PDB file of C-alpha atoms in Angstrom:
ATOM      1  CA  MET G   1     -18.659   0.354   9.486  1.00 42.00           C
ATOM      2  CA  SER G   2     -15.157   0.028   8.184  1.00 49.00           C
ATOM      3  CA  THR G   3     -14.628   2.980   5.969  1.00 51.00           C
ATOM      4  CA  GLY G   4     -15.368   6.652   5.469  1.00 54.00           C
ATOM      5  CA  THR G   5     -14.587   7.171   1.783  1.00 50.00           C
ATOM      6  CA  ALA G   6     -13.584  10.630   0.805  1.00 52.00           C
ATOM      7  CA  LEU G   7     -14.854  12.104  -2.349  1.00 52.00           C
ATOM      8  CA  ALA G   8     -12.068  13.455  -4.535  1.00 56.00           C
ATOM      9  CA  VAL G   9     -12.359  16.253  -7.189  1.00 73.00           C
ATOM     10  CA  ASP G  10      -9.888  14.343  -9.380  1.00 86.00           C
ATOM     11  CA  PRO G  11     -11.416  11.000 -10.493  1.00 87.00           C
ATOM     12  CA  HIS G  12      -7.847   9.578 -10.736  1.00 93.00           C
ATOM     13  CA  VAL G  13      -7.092  10.117  -7.065  1.00 95.00           C
ATOM     14  CA  VAL G  14      -9.292   8.246  -4.553  1.00 95.00           C
ATOM     15  CA  THR G  15      -8.762   7.901  -0.813  1.00 94.00           C
ATOM     16  CA  CYS G  16     -10.498   5.762   1.814  1.00 94.00           C
ATOM     17  CA  THR G  17     -10.164   6.198   5.667  1.00 92.00           C
ATOM     18  CA  LEU G  18      -9.890   2.807   7.329  1.00 91.00           C
ATOM     19  CA  ALA G  19     -11.259   1.955  10.720  1.00 85.00           C
ATOM     20  CA  PRO G  20      -8.623   0.536  13.029  1.00 81.00           C
ATOM     21  CA  ARG G  21      -9.876  -3.144  12.802  1.00 82.00           C
ATOM     22  CA  PHE G  22      -8.753  -6.201  11.216  1.00 82.00           C
ATOM     23  CA  GLU G  23     -11.497  -5.823   8.744  1.00 90.00           C
ATOM     24  CA  ALA G  24      -9.731  -2.817   7.284  1.00 93.00           C
ATOM     25  CA  VAL G  25      -7.592  -5.210   5.142  1.00 95.00           C
ATOM     26  CA  ARG G  26     -10.581  -6.528   3.422  1.00 96.00           C
ATOM     27  CA  THR G  27     -11.970  -3.064   3.031  1.00 96.00           C
ATOM     28  CA  ALA G  28      -8.748  -2.011   1.461  1.00 97.00           C
ATOM     29  CA  ARG G  29      -8.940  -4.785  -1.219  1.00 97.00           C
ATOM     30  CA  ASP G  30     -12.589  -3.843  -1.959  1.00 97.00           C
ATOM     31  CA  PHE G  31     -11.641  -0.214  -2.263  1.00 97.00           C
ATOM     32  CA  ALA G  32      -8.737  -1.205  -4.763  1.00 97.00           C
ATOM     33  CA  ARG G  33     -11.109  -3.387  -6.795  1.00 97.00           C
ATOM     34  CA  THR G  34     -13.763  -0.617  -6.998  1.00 96.00           C
ATOM     35  CA  ALA G  35     -11.123   2.065  -8.134  1.00 96.00           C
ATOM     36  CA  LEU G  36      -9.388  -0.264 -10.591  1.00 97.00           C
ATOM     37  CA  GLN G  37     -12.753  -1.344 -12.159  1.00 96.00           C
ATOM     38  CA  ARG G  38     -13.702   2.251 -12.597  1.00 95.00           C
ATOM     39  CA  TRP G  39     -10.357   2.978 -14.293  1.00 95.00           C
ATOM     40  CA  GLY G  40     -10.588  -0.080 -16.500  1.00 95.00           C
ATOM     41  CA  LEU G  41      -7.358  -1.605 -14.916  1.00 97.00           C
ATOM     42  CA  MET G  42      -8.581  -4.915 -13.463  1.00 97.00           C
ATOM     43  CA  GLU G  43      -5.433  -6.566 -14.750  1.00 97.00           C
ATOM     44  CA  LEU G  44      -3.694  -4.931 -11.905  1.00 98.00           C
ATOM     45  CA  PHE G  45      -6.047  -6.042  -9.194  1.00 98.00           C
ATOM     46  CA  ASP G  46      -4.294  -9.103  -7.952  1.00 97.00           C
ATOM     47  CA  ASP G  47      -0.981  -7.318  -7.442  1.00 97.00           C
ATOM     48  CA  VAL G  48      -2.541  -4.106  -6.076  1.00 98.00           C
ATOM     49  CA  ALA G  49      -4.816  -6.093  -3.684  1.00 97.00           C
ATOM     50  CA  LEU G  50      -1.935  -8.088  -2.333  1.00 96.00           C
ATOM     51  CA  VAL G  51       0.276  -4.963  -1.772  1.00 97.00           C
ATOM     52  CA  ALA G  52      -2.620  -3.010  -0.283  1.00 97.00           C
ATOM     53  CA  SER G  53      -3.244  -5.861   2.145  1.00 96.00           C
ATOM     54  CA  GLU G  54       0.369  -5.917   3.268  1.00 94.00           C
ATOM     55  CA  LEU G  55       0.605  -2.221   3.576  1.00 95.00           C
ATOM     56  CA  VAL G  56      -2.611  -1.938   5.624  1.00 95.00           C
ATOM     57  CA  THR G  57      -1.584  -4.979   7.803  1.00 92.00           C
ATOM     58  CA  ASN G  58       1.681  -3.304   8.540  1.00 91.00           C
ATOM     59  CA  ALA G  59      -0.022  -0.187   9.477  1.00 91.00           C
ATOM     60  CA  LEU G  60      -2.323  -1.983  11.853  1.00 89.00           C
ATOM     61  CA  ARG G  61       0.433  -4.051  13.399  1.00 86.00           C
ATOM     62  CA  HIS G  62       3.302  -1.459  13.536  1.00 78.00           C
ATOM     63  CA  ALA G  63       1.746   1.895  13.584  1.00 74.00           C
ATOM     64  CA  ILE G  64      -1.079   1.169  15.900  1.00 71.00           C
ATOM     65  CA  GLY G  65       0.512  -1.799  17.511  1.00 58.00           C
ATOM     66  CA  ALA G  66      -1.349  -4.282  19.551  1.00 41.00           C
ATOM     67  CA  ARG G  67      -3.019  -1.745  21.656  1.00 46.00           C
ATOM     68  CA  PRO G  68      -6.605  -2.857  22.287  1.00 42.00           C
ATOM     69  CA  ASP G  69      -9.189  -0.085  22.945  1.00 46.00           C
ATOM     70  CA  PRO G  70      -8.712   0.748  26.599  1.00 48.00           C
ATOM     71  CA  SER G  71     -12.451   1.398  27.012  1.00 52.00           C
ATOM     72  CA  GLY G  72     -13.038  -2.312  26.684  1.00 48.00           C
ATOM     73  CA  GLY G  73     -13.994  -2.411  22.907  1.00 49.00           C
ATOM     74  CA  ALA G  74     -14.338  -5.526  20.888  1.00 50.00           C
ATOM     75  CA  LEU G  75     -11.293  -7.780  20.235  1.00 46.00           C
ATOM     76  CA  GLY G  76      -9.436  -6.375  17.215  1.00 46.00           C
ATOM     77  CA  GLU G  77     -10.511  -2.822  17.831  1.00 48.00           C
ATOM     78  CA  TYR G  78      -7.986  -0.187  18.813  1.00 48.00           C
ATOM     79  CA  ASP G  79      -7.777   3.111  20.493  1.00 51.00           C
ATOM     80  CA  PHE G  80      -6.973   4.920  17.235  1.00 51.00           C
ATOM     81  CA  PRO G  81      -8.648   7.927  15.505  1.00 51.00           C
ATOM     82  CA  THR G  82     -10.769   7.635  12.362  1.00 55.00           C
ATOM     83  CA  GLN G  83     -10.448  11.320  11.914  1.00 56.00           C
ATOM     84  CA  PRO G  84      -7.407  13.693  12.645  1.00 54.00           C
ATOM     85  CA  THR G  85      -7.380  14.615  16.359  1.00 53.00           C
ATOM     86  CA  PRO G  86      -6.397  17.889  17.902  1.00 52.00           C
ATOM     87  CA  ASP G  87      -3.106  16.340  19.031  1.00 54.00           C
ATOM     88  CA  GLY G  88      -2.187  15.615  15.612  1.00 51.00           C
ATOM     89  CA  ARG G  89      -2.841  11.770  15.402  1.00 54.00           C
ATOM     90  CA  LEU G  90      -3.843  10.673  11.841  1.00 61.00           C
ATOM     91  CA  PRO G  91      -6.076   7.782  10.850  1.00 80.00           C
ATOM     92  CA  ILE G  92      -4.903   5.026   8.421  1.00 90.00           C
ATOM     93  CA  ARG G  93      -5.834   5.999   4.925  1.00 93.00           C
ATOM     94  CA  ILE G  94      -5.380   4.171   1.593  1.00 96.00           C
ATOM     95  CA  SER G  95      -5.023   6.195  -1.588  1.00 96.00           C
ATOM     96  CA  LEU G  96      -4.809   5.047  -5.192  1.00 97.00           C
ATOM     97  CA  VAL G  97      -3.626   7.450  -7.812  1.00 97.00           C
ATOM     98  CA  HIS G  98      -3.825   6.681 -11.556  1.00 96.00           C
ATOM     99  CA  ARG G  99      -1.481   8.732 -13.689  1.00 95.00           C
ATOM    100  CA  ALA G 100      -1.154   6.718 -16.968  1.00 92.00           C
ATOM    101  CA  PRO G 101       0.626   4.460 -17.339  1.00 94.00           C
ATOM    102  CA  GLN G 102       1.176   4.163 -13.542  1.00 96.00           C
ATOM    103  CA  VAL G 103      -0.904   3.427 -10.493  1.00 97.00           C
ATOM    104  CA  VAL G 104       0.353   4.296  -7.045  1.00 98.00           C
ATOM    105  CA  CYS G 105      -1.082   2.586  -3.914  1.00 98.00           C
ATOM    106  CA  ALA G 106      -0.288   4.642  -0.754  1.00 98.00           C
ATOM    107  CA  VAL G 107      -1.097   3.907   2.783  1.00 96.00           C
ATOM    108  CA  SER G 108      -0.609   6.626   5.469  1.00 94.00           C
ATOM    109  CA  ASP G 109      -0.531   5.885   9.209  1.00 91.00           C
ATOM    110  CA  PRO G 110       0.371   7.814  12.440  1.00 87.00           C
ATOM    111  CA  SER G 111       3.862   6.255  12.992  1.00 86.00           C
ATOM    112  CA  SER G 112       6.860   8.163  11.913  1.00 85.00           C
ATOM    113  CA  THR G 113       8.983   4.983  12.049  1.00 86.00           C
ATOM    114  CA  GLY G 114       9.774   3.841   8.506  1.00 86.00           C
ATOM    115  CA  PRO G 115       9.308   0.299   7.305  1.00 86.00           C
ATOM    116  CA  VAL G 116      12.266  -2.066   7.514  1.00 80.00           C
ATOM    117  CA  ALA G 117      12.438  -5.219   5.428  1.00 77.00           C
ATOM    118  CA  ARG G 118      13.865  -7.916   7.522  1.00 72.00           C
ATOM    119  CA  GLU G 119      15.388 -11.313   6.833  1.00 75.00           C
ATOM    120  CA  ALA G 120      12.466 -13.623   6.492  1.00 68.00           C
ATOM    121  CA  ASP G 121      12.511 -16.717   8.788  1.00 66.00           C
ATOM    122  CA  PHE G 122      11.231 -19.549   6.694  1.00 63.00           C
ATOM    123  CA  VAL G 123       9.244 -20.974   9.768  1.00 63.00           C
ATOM    124  CA  ALA G 124       7.828 -17.635  10.890  1.00 56.00           C
ATOM    125  CA  GLU G 125       4.231 -16.754  10.228  1.00 59.00           C
ATOM    126  CA  SER G 126       5.091 -13.102   9.510  1.00 58.00           C
ATOM    127  CA  GLY G 127       7.959 -10.972   8.243  1.00 59.00           C
ATOM    128  CA  ARG G 128       7.569 -11.377   4.481  1.00 70.00           C
ATOM    129  CA  GLY G 129       5.186  -8.468   3.848  1.00 81.00           C
ATOM    130  CA  LEU G 130       7.769  -6.015   2.419  1.00 86.00           C
ATOM    131  CA  HIS G 131       9.341  -8.726   0.341  1.00 85.00           C
ATOM    132  CA  LEU G 132       5.905  -9.284  -1.188  1.00 90.00           C
ATOM    133  CA  VAL G 133       5.467  -5.528  -1.729  1.00 92.00           C
ATOM    134  CA  GLU G 134       8.943  -5.503  -3.483  1.00 92.00           C
ATOM    135  CA  SER G 135       8.071  -8.507  -5.600  1.00 92.00           C
ATOM    136  CA  PHE G 136       4.663  -7.389  -6.779  1.00 94.00           C
ATOM    137  CA  SER G 137       5.215  -3.756  -7.479  1.00 96.00           C
ATOM    138  CA  ARG G 138       7.627  -1.869  -9.780  1.00 96.00           C
ATOM    139  CA  SER G 139       9.043   0.059  -6.847  1.00 96.00           C
ATOM    140  CA  TRP G 140       8.095   1.182  -3.399  1.00 95.00           C
ATOM    141  CA  GLY G 141       9.282   3.635  -0.706  1.00 95.00           C
ATOM    142  CA  TRP G 142       8.110   5.736   2.150  1.00 95.00           C
ATOM    143  CA  HIS G 143       7.971   9.363   3.123  1.00 95.00           C
ATOM    144  CA  PRO G 144       7.634  11.042   6.508  1.00 92.00           C
ATOM    145  CA  LEU G 145       4.531  13.240   7.127  1.00 89.00           C
ATOM    146  CA  GLY G 146       4.074  15.810   9.874  1.00 82.00           C
ATOM    147  CA  SER G 147       2.849  13.235  12.390  1.00 80.00           C
ATOM    148  CA  GLY G 148       3.132   9.896  10.637  1.00 87.00           C
ATOM    149  CA  LYS G 149       4.330   8.494   7.253  1.00 92.00           C
ATOM    150  CA  VAL G 150       3.065   7.266   3.937  1.00 95.00           C
ATOM    151  CA  VAL G 151       4.253   3.972   2.440  1.00 96.00           C
ATOM    152  CA  TRP G 152       3.743   3.723  -1.323  1.00 97.00           C
ATOM    153  CA  ALA G 153       4.034   1.154  -4.057  1.00 97.00           C
ATOM    154  CA  MET G 154       3.964   1.831  -7.839  1.00 98.00           C
ATOM    155  CA  PHE G 155       2.588  -0.296 -10.576  1.00 98.00           C
ATOM    156  CA  GLU G 156       2.781  -0.226 -14.409  1.00 95.00           C
ATOM    157  CA  ALA G 157      -0.777  -0.112 -15.929  1.00 87.00           C
ATOM    158  CA  GLU G 158       0.759  -0.880 -19.280  1.00 70.00           C
ATOM    159  CA  PRO G 159       3.583  -3.224 -20.315  1.00 51.00           C
ATOM    160  CA  VAL G 160       7.031  -1.653 -20.174  1.00 42.00           C
ATOM    161  CA  GLY G 161       7.955  -1.743 -23.908  1.00 43.00           C
ATOM    162  CA  GLY G 162      11.439  -1.648 -25.329  1.00 37.00           C
ATOM    163  CA  GLY G 163      13.187  -2.841 -22.200  1.00 36.00           C
ATOM    164  CA  LEU G 164      16.351  -1.063 -20.866  1.00 33.00           C
ATOM    165  CA  ASP G 165      18.389  -1.473 -24.133  1.00 32.00           C
ATOM    166  CA  GLY G 166      15.717  -0.314 -26.622  1.00 31.00           C
ATOM    167  CA  GLY G 167      15.606  -3.878 -28.158  1.00 29.00           C
ATOM    168  CA  GLY G 168      11.920  -4.289 -28.345  1.00 28.00           C
ATOM    169  CA  LEU G 169       9.800  -6.822 -26.630  1.00 28.00           C
ATOM    170  CA  ASP G 170      12.698  -9.345 -26.584  1.00 31.00           C
ATOM    171  CA  ALA G 171      14.034  -7.559 -23.458  1.00 32.00           C
ATOM    172  CA  CYS G 172      10.709  -8.055 -21.578  1.00 37.00           C
ATOM    173  CA  GLY G 173       8.916 -11.100 -20.263  1.00 39.00           C
ATOM    174  CA  PRO G 174       5.334 -11.898 -21.228  1.00 41.00           C
ATOM    175  CA  ASP G 175       4.084  -9.676 -18.305  1.00 43.00           C
ATOM    176  CA  GLY G 176       6.011  -6.706 -19.673  1.00 40.00           C
ATOM    177  CA  ARG G 177       8.622  -6.509 -17.023  1.00 41.00           C
ATOM    178  CA  PRO G 178      12.295  -6.467 -17.902  1.00 38.00           C
ATOM    179  CA  LEU G 179      13.873  -9.826 -17.914  1.00 37.00           C
ATOM    180  CA  ASP G 180      17.167  -8.598 -16.273  1.00 40.00           C
ATOM    181  CA  GLY G 181      15.362  -7.037 -13.242  1.00 36.00           C
ATOM    182  CA  ARG G 182      13.259  -4.120 -12.314  1.00 34.00           C
ATOM    183  CA  ILE G 183      13.830  -0.610 -13.299  1.00 32.00           C
ATOM    184  CA  ASP G 184      14.856   1.389 -10.242  1.00 34.00           C
ATOM    185  CA  ILE G 185      13.422   4.815 -10.424  1.00 35.00           C
ATOM    186  CA  GLY G 186      14.650   5.832  -6.994  1.00 36.00           C
ATOM    187  CA  GLY G 187      12.986   5.636  -3.574  1.00 38.00           C
ATOM    188  CA  ARG G 188      12.760   1.901  -3.302  1.00 39.00           C
ATOM    189  CA  HIS G 189      13.621   0.728   0.103  1.00 41.00           C
ATOM    190  CA  ARG G 190      14.628   4.188   1.141  1.00 39.00           C
ATOM    191  CA  ARG G 191      13.009   7.107   2.812  1.00 39.00           C
ATOM    192  CA  SER G 192      12.013   9.740   0.210  1.00 41.00           C
ATOM    193  CA  ALA G 193      13.940  13.014   0.665  1.00 37.00           C
TER     194      ALA G 193
END
């Protein structure tokens, strides 16, 4: 089983604990689909699913690393908790928060090392994840936790009206994003204070 979904008191905040297996990426996309359907925000699904996939993949690759289960578990399984441990190790969790008009996708993991966007090598099979996160979200960032970190990306659930100059829809593209670039609300590419 790949998940242990936590029930939330607030219907606009949902969290899912992911098992440390490659299937966790699919589970994260399915989780995002269910939450966005419930909130009536399926127009965000493609972007949120892509970003969730990248953030969970990064957590599996970099936070856990390629450390197969030393007990001889199946290929793709890791020695990693699915519940907090007495020594403070945390599992990978995905959370979605809907506060109109925004949706935040956040992935927490046990590593305190922040994500670093690197120069993408055009022939490399990896290294483009954070560039995709930047491209498909309004903004993104990360924040250290007691024994780990959370990496988040924010999406607009409604078109950004008026643009930066108050000039109406002429300042926005058909998708509602400003034509002259994104609005930087702080925190993007930086550790949150």
